[in-house]
Amino acid sequence: MQETDIARRGLVLLGCGKMGSAMLEGWLARGLPPSSVHVIDPSPSEWLQGTGVNLNGETPADPALVLVAVKPQMMSDALPQLQPAAGGPTLFVSVAAGVSLQRYEVMLGAATPIIRAMPNTPAAVGKGITAIAGNAQVTETHLQTAEDLLSAVGEVVRLEDETQMDAVTGVSGSGPAYVFHMIEAMAAAGEAEGLAPDLALALARATVAGAGALAQESGEDPGQLRKNVTSPNGTTQAGLEVLMRDEGGLRQLVGETVHAAAERSRELGRG
């Protein structure tokens, strides 16, 4: 990052667990001065203590941005200490799952610009994707600021409406766990066919990672990529006939999985 309003006025990071640490590491790598960052975390890691950021001290009266990265159940205890910065020019961005913009407005006031963001765990290696949506006080400049910050850990997409956040949670927020289970299932199937456990896991892990990279970087439709590696009456077709069957196939199973996660997100949002 170049010298910006954030570098001048400061950024407050409330909570610095895995997600907060991943984002902070990305910001510092881009050139954000550690002296401009104020972190509030009751149990700072050894890594955090060595970054040179301001830790658990007095925070600016009107920082450019407050990023809320605490767990939802800790919100009511953690957020009040930053209420003095609410209602003014400070932008609040939250990566806490299941906490609606309306709930933040109750805690911070409806005049506060607030952006809700849903990142996912690949952010830890800079390969995440984050969806964002803002309240009525959020401007294009606010959205661009949030995009610039969150892009430190991967891609950023804007939602048309906050109601889409539950679907995002079901697809990308919870999605990495589905893929991890796919790796587990492929490795177990490899073992069942006679492979050693370590070899089966290595093959499954590399196959999923490589296929994901190819889908991301080739720009081709995933359906076309599938066809490219499926020879008529070959081994891939034999496997796909199981995965793509109408009843109980992968499309149906994934649809039910994403729906269940999205529904749970809606339930949590109703609180």
Tab-separated table of C-alpha atoms in Angstrom:
chain	number	residue	atom	x	y	z
A	1	MET	CA	0.000	0.000	0.000
A	2	GLN	CA	1.011	3.586	-0.625
A	3	GLU	CA	0.529	6.379	1.898
A	4	THR	CA	-3.241	6.605	2.253
A	5	ASP	CA	-5.888	7.862	4.597
A	6	ILE	CA	-5.445	4.604	6.507
A	7	ALA	CA	-1.717	5.153	6.906
A	8	ARG	CA	-2.351	8.677	8.173
A	9	ARG	CA	-5.376	8.156	10.415
A	10	GLY	CA	-4.749	4.563	11.410
A	11	LEU	CA	-6.483	1.216	11.215
A	12	VAL	CA	-7.891	-0.657	14.220
A	13	LEU	CA	-8.012	-4.463	14.079
A	14	LEU	CA	-10.377	-5.888	16.685
A	15	GLY	CA	-9.340	-9.511	17.108
A	16	CYS	CA	-6.281	-11.103	15.537
A	17	GLY	CA	-6.890	-14.824	15.266
A	18	LYS	CA	-6.229	-16.822	12.106
A	19	MET	CA	-8.232	-14.589	9.786
A	20	GLY	CA	-7.088	-11.327	11.378
A	21	SER	CA	-3.466	-12.475	11.301
A	22	ALA	CA	-3.706	-13.488	7.631
A	23	MET	CA	-5.060	-10.074	6.697
A	24	LEU	CA	-2.542	-8.195	8.833
A	25	GLU	CA	0.327	-10.137	7.287
A	26	GLY	CA	-0.940	-9.197	3.828
A	27	TRP	CA	-1.273	-5.506	4.712
A	28	LEU	CA	2.215	-5.305	6.162
A	29	ALA	CA	3.643	-7.119	3.137
A	30	ARG	CA	2.035	-4.473	0.918
A	31	GLY	CA	3.734	-1.693	2.836
A	32	LEU	CA	1.194	-0.507	5.410
A	33	PRO	CA	3.316	0.973	8.242
A	34	PRO	CA	3.028	-1.110	11.434
A	35	SER	CA	2.791	2.156	13.371
A	36	SER	CA	-0.537	2.844	11.614
A	37	VAL	CA	-2.092	-0.407	12.860
A	38	HIS	CA	-3.699	-0.715	16.295
A	39	VAL	CA	-4.594	-4.270	17.354
A	40	ILE	CA	-6.897	-5.200	20.211
A	41	ASP	CA	-6.497	-8.847	21.142
A	42	PRO	CA	-6.563	-10.364	24.649
A	43	SER	CA	-4.220	-13.230	23.727
A	44	PRO	CA	-1.726	-11.911	21.170
A	45	SER	CA	0.395	-14.518	19.436
A	46	GLU	CA	4.178	-14.408	19.465
A	47	TRP	CA	4.057	-13.513	15.765
A	48	LEU	CA	1.726	-10.585	16.424
A	49	GLN	CA	3.928	-9.262	19.199
A	50	GLY	CA	6.851	-9.189	16.782
A	51	THR	CA	5.156	-7.236	13.995
A	52	GLY	CA	5.717	-3.780	15.473
A	53	VAL	CA	2.030	-2.840	15.460
A	54	ASN	CA	0.432	-0.969	18.368
A	55	LEU	CA	-0.901	-3.687	20.621
A	56	ASN	CA	-3.671	-3.330	23.214
A	57	GLY	CA	-3.009	0.347	23.752
A	58	GLU	CA	-4.949	3.525	23.187
A	59	THR	CA	-6.590	3.650	19.765
A	60	PRO	CA	-7.134	6.700	17.528
A	61	ALA	CA	-10.292	8.711	18.208
A	62	ASP	CA	-11.373	8.558	14.548
A	63	PRO	CA	-9.388	5.871	12.695
A	64	ALA	CA	-9.925	5.547	8.969
A	65	LEU	CA	-11.138	1.992	9.401
A	66	VAL	CA	-12.048	-0.527	12.096
A	67	LEU	CA	-11.910	-4.173	11.050
A	68	VAL	CA	-13.923	-6.453	13.331
A	69	ALA	CA	-12.470	-9.968	13.357
A	70	VAL	CA	-13.742	-11.426	16.631
A	71	LYS	CA	-16.092	-14.393	16.938
A	72	PRO	CA	-19.797	-13.483	16.853
A	73	GLN	CA	-20.343	-14.635	20.445
A	74	MET	CA	-17.678	-12.162	21.610
A	75	MET	CA	-19.174	-9.224	19.721
A	76	SER	CA	-21.291	-7.751	22.510
A	77	ASP	CA	-18.275	-7.594	24.826
A	78	ALA	CA	-15.641	-6.480	22.316
A	79	LEU	CA	-17.384	-3.894	20.160
A	80	PRO	CA	-18.518	-1.347	22.808
A	81	GLN	CA	-14.931	-0.196	23.371
A	82	LEU	CA	-14.895	1.158	19.799
A	83	GLN	CA	-18.285	2.866	19.902
A	84	PRO	CA	-16.660	6.315	20.315
A	85	ALA	CA	-15.480	6.006	16.704
A	86	ALA	CA	-18.997	5.208	15.460
A	87	GLY	CA	-21.320	7.686	13.782
A	88	GLY	CA	-18.528	9.623	12.087
A	89	PRO	CA	-16.190	9.151	9.142
A	90	THR	CA	-14.731	5.848	10.414
A	91	LEU	CA	-15.589	2.852	8.227
A	92	PHE	CA	-16.381	-0.386	10.079
A	93	VAL	CA	-15.731	-3.664	8.245
A	94	SER	CA	-16.707	-6.979	9.825
A	95	VAL	CA	-15.625	-10.498	8.917
A	96	ALA	CA	-17.694	-12.071	11.731
A	97	ALA	CA	-20.034	-14.730	10.351
A	98	GLY	CA	-23.775	-14.427	10.848
A	99	VAL	CA	-23.845	-10.873	12.231
A	100	SER	CA	-26.158	-8.725	10.108
A	101	LEU	CA	-25.719	-5.108	9.126
A	102	GLN	CA	-28.888	-4.315	11.075
A	103	ARG	CA	-27.366	-5.752	14.246
A	104	TYR	CA	-24.254	-3.627	13.761
A	105	GLU	CA	-26.400	-0.550	13.257
A	106	VAL	CA	-28.089	-1.252	16.590
A	107	MET	CA	-24.681	-1.392	18.291
A	108	LEU	CA	-22.958	1.405	16.354
A	109	GLY	CA	-25.772	3.608	15.108
A	110	ALA	CA	-27.423	3.781	11.692
A	111	ALA	CA	-25.234	6.747	10.684
A	112	THR	CA	-22.102	4.567	10.774
A	113	PRO	CA	-20.780	3.236	7.433
A	114	ILE	CA	-20.585	-0.548	7.863
A	115	ILE	CA	-19.467	-3.273	5.466
A	116	ARG	CA	-20.115	-6.925	6.119
A	117	ALA	CA	-17.590	-9.323	4.595
A	118	MET	CA	-17.504	-13.103	4.244
A	119	PRO	CA	-13.975	-14.438	3.620
A	120	ASN	CA	-12.984	-18.093	3.649
A	121	THR	CA	-10.088	-20.049	5.129
A	122	PRO	CA	-7.841	-20.169	2.003
A	123	ALA	CA	-7.208	-16.523	2.898
A	124	ALA	CA	-4.538	-17.936	5.198
A	125	VAL	CA	-2.426	-18.692	2.099
A	126	GLY	CA	-3.553	-15.683	0.055
A	127	LYS	CA	-6.007	-17.776	-2.007
A	128	GLY	CA	-9.290	-16.766	-0.389
A	129	ILE	CA	-12.343	-15.102	-1.809
A	130	THR	CA	-14.362	-12.520	0.111
A	131	ALA	CA	-17.874	-11.239	-0.591
A	132	ILE	CA	-18.854	-7.793	0.680
A	133	ALA	CA	-22.062	-5.813	1.177
A	134	GLY	CA	-22.584	-2.431	2.819
A	135	ASN	CA	-25.316	-0.479	4.566
A	136	ALA	CA	-26.903	2.721	3.258
A	137	GLN	CA	-24.062	4.903	4.566
A	138	VAL	CA	-21.405	3.112	2.517
A	139	THR	CA	-20.038	4.947	-0.513
A	140	GLU	CA	-18.095	3.795	-3.551
A	141	THR	CA	-14.938	5.050	-1.830
A	142	HIS	CA	-15.740	2.904	1.217
A	143	LEU	CA	-16.282	-0.167	-0.957
A	144	GLN	CA	-13.026	0.416	-2.810
A	145	THR	CA	-11.147	0.814	0.478
A	146	ALA	CA	-12.581	-2.477	1.727
A	147	GLU	CA	-11.697	-4.205	-1.543
A	148	ASP	CA	-8.127	-2.929	-1.379
A	149	LEU	CA	-7.693	-4.227	2.163
A	150	LEU	CA	-9.418	-7.571	1.727
A	151	SER	CA	-7.627	-8.280	-1.566
A	152	ALA	CA	-4.510	-8.810	0.532
A	153	VAL	CA	-5.787	-12.359	1.140
A	154	GLY	CA	-7.410	-13.141	-2.218
A	155	GLU	CA	-10.233	-12.122	-4.533
A	156	VAL	CA	-13.075	-9.786	-3.524
A	157	VAL	CA	-16.592	-9.718	-4.992
A	158	ARG	CA	-19.427	-7.274	-4.303
A	159	LEU	CA	-22.932	-8.489	-3.575
A	160	GLU	CA	-26.045	-6.759	-4.871
A	161	ASP	CA	-27.744	-7.221	-1.511
A	162	GLU	CA	-26.851	-8.486	1.974
A	163	THR	CA	-29.477	-11.223	1.653
A	164	GLN	CA	-27.085	-13.008	-0.721
A	165	MET	CA	-24.614	-13.464	2.137
A	166	ASP	CA	-26.299	-16.674	3.325
A	167	ALA	CA	-25.840	-18.266	-0.096
A	168	VAL	CA	-22.229	-17.063	-0.142
A	169	THR	CA	-21.742	-18.704	3.253
A	170	GLY	CA	-23.082	-21.974	1.885
A	171	VAL	CA	-20.870	-21.923	-1.215
A	172	SER	CA	-17.535	-20.263	-0.408
A	173	GLY	CA	-17.635	-19.637	3.337
A	174	SER	CA	-18.256	-23.285	4.227
A	175	GLY	CA	-17.071	-24.634	0.876
A	176	PRO	CA	-13.428	-25.334	1.780
A	177	ALA	CA	-14.611	-27.934	4.300
A	178	TYR	CA	-16.541	-29.717	1.540
A	179	VAL	CA	-13.406	-29.835	-0.595
A	180	PHE	CA	-11.311	-31.093	2.313
A	181	HIS	CA	-13.823	-33.889	2.815
A	182	MET	CA	-13.620	-34.672	-0.904
A	183	ILE	CA	-9.875	-35.139	-0.463
A	184	GLU	CA	-10.534	-37.449	2.486
A	185	ALA	CA	-13.063	-39.452	0.461
A	186	MET	CA	-10.767	-39.786	-2.572
A	187	ALA	CA	-7.874	-40.888	-0.375
A	188	ALA	CA	-10.049	-43.487	1.361
A	189	ALA	CA	-11.235	-44.772	-2.028
A	190	GLY	CA	-7.623	-45.027	-3.181
A	191	GLU	CA	-6.774	-47.081	-0.128
A	192	ALA	CA	-9.743	-49.351	-0.841
A	193	GLU	CA	-8.286	-49.967	-4.307
A	194	GLY	CA	-4.942	-51.037	-2.840
A	195	LEU	CA	-2.874	-47.859	-2.450
A	196	ALA	CA	-0.825	-47.128	0.652
A	197	PRO	CA	-2.506	-44.464	2.843
A	198	ASP	CA	0.253	-41.864	2.380
A	199	LEU	CA	0.303	-42.338	-1.396
A	200	ALA	CA	-3.483	-42.196	-1.674
A	201	LEU	CA	-3.586	-38.957	0.312
A	202	ALA	CA	-0.773	-37.391	-1.725
A	203	LEU	CA	-2.557	-38.252	-4.984
A	204	ALA	CA	-5.917	-36.955	-3.763
A	205	ARG	CA	-4.510	-33.721	-2.316
A	206	ALA	CA	-2.466	-32.869	-5.418
A	207	THR	CA	-5.311	-33.780	-7.771
A	208	VAL	CA	-7.804	-31.475	-6.064
A	209	ALA	CA	-5.276	-28.644	-5.765
A	210	GLY	CA	-4.171	-29.010	-9.381
A	211	ALA	CA	-7.695	-29.227	-10.759
A	212	GLY	CA	-8.664	-26.135	-8.785
A	213	ALA	CA	-5.673	-24.219	-10.113
A	214	LEU	CA	-6.469	-25.276	-13.685
A	215	ALA	CA	-10.108	-24.218	-13.303
A	216	GLN	CA	-8.999	-20.866	-11.892
A	217	GLU	CA	-6.220	-20.066	-14.337
A	218	SER	CA	-7.395	-21.538	-17.637
A	219	GLY	CA	-10.481	-19.353	-17.928
A	220	GLU	CA	-12.414	-22.250	-19.462
A	221	ASP	CA	-15.851	-23.301	-18.323
A	222	PRO	CA	-15.547	-26.162	-15.796
A	223	GLY	CA	-17.967	-28.222	-17.862
A	224	GLN	CA	-15.629	-27.921	-20.834
A	225	LEU	CA	-12.621	-28.815	-18.697
A	226	ARG	CA	-14.477	-31.932	-17.600
A	227	LYS	CA	-15.203	-32.873	-21.219
A	228	ASN	CA	-11.559	-32.269	-22.162
A	229	VAL	CA	-10.401	-35.119	-19.920
A	230	THR	CA	-13.291	-37.508	-20.579
A	231	SER	CA	-12.623	-39.989	-23.373
A	232	PRO	CA	-15.647	-41.919	-24.669
A	233	ASN	CA	-15.978	-45.248	-22.869
A	234	GLY	CA	-12.805	-44.510	-20.905
A	235	THR	CA	-11.986	-44.646	-17.221
A	236	THR	CA	-13.059	-41.054	-16.483
A	237	GLN	CA	-16.441	-41.606	-18.115
A	238	ALA	CA	-16.954	-44.721	-16.011
A	239	GLY	CA	-16.325	-42.708	-12.845
A	240	LEU	CA	-18.450	-39.753	-13.954
A	241	GLU	CA	-21.413	-42.017	-14.673
A	242	VAL	CA	-21.560	-42.612	-10.927
A	243	LEU	CA	-21.014	-38.986	-9.906
A	244	MET	CA	-23.431	-37.586	-12.500
A	245	ARG	CA	-26.358	-39.967	-12.063
A	246	ASP	CA	-29.716	-38.265	-11.690
A	247	GLU	CA	-30.613	-39.710	-8.291
A	248	GLY	CA	-28.001	-39.403	-5.534
A	249	GLY	CA	-25.322	-37.973	-7.806
A	250	LEU	CA	-22.822	-35.290	-6.884
A	251	ARG	CA	-24.942	-32.368	-8.160
A	252	GLN	CA	-27.859	-33.366	-5.923
A	253	LEU	CA	-25.615	-34.019	-2.922
A	254	VAL	CA	-23.766	-30.702	-3.264
A	255	GLY	CA	-27.057	-28.869	-3.729
A	256	GLU	CA	-28.394	-30.322	-0.489
A	257	THR	CA	-25.120	-29.533	1.271
A	258	VAL	CA	-25.017	-25.870	0.227
A	259	HIS	CA	-28.718	-25.444	1.026
A	260	ALA	CA	-28.245	-26.855	4.534
A	261	ALA	CA	-25.338	-24.487	5.215
A	262	ALA	CA	-27.231	-21.484	3.817
A	263	GLU	CA	-30.311	-22.312	5.886
A	264	ARG	CA	-28.194	-22.542	9.026
A	265	SER	CA	-26.691	-19.160	8.194
A	266	ARG	CA	-30.194	-17.709	7.927
A	267	GLU	CA	-31.110	-19.231	11.298
A	268	LEU	CA	-28.017	-17.748	12.940
A	269	GLY	CA	-28.779	-14.367	11.399
A	270	ARG	CA	-32.223	-14.385	12.961
A	271	GLY	CA	-30.389	-14.979	16.232
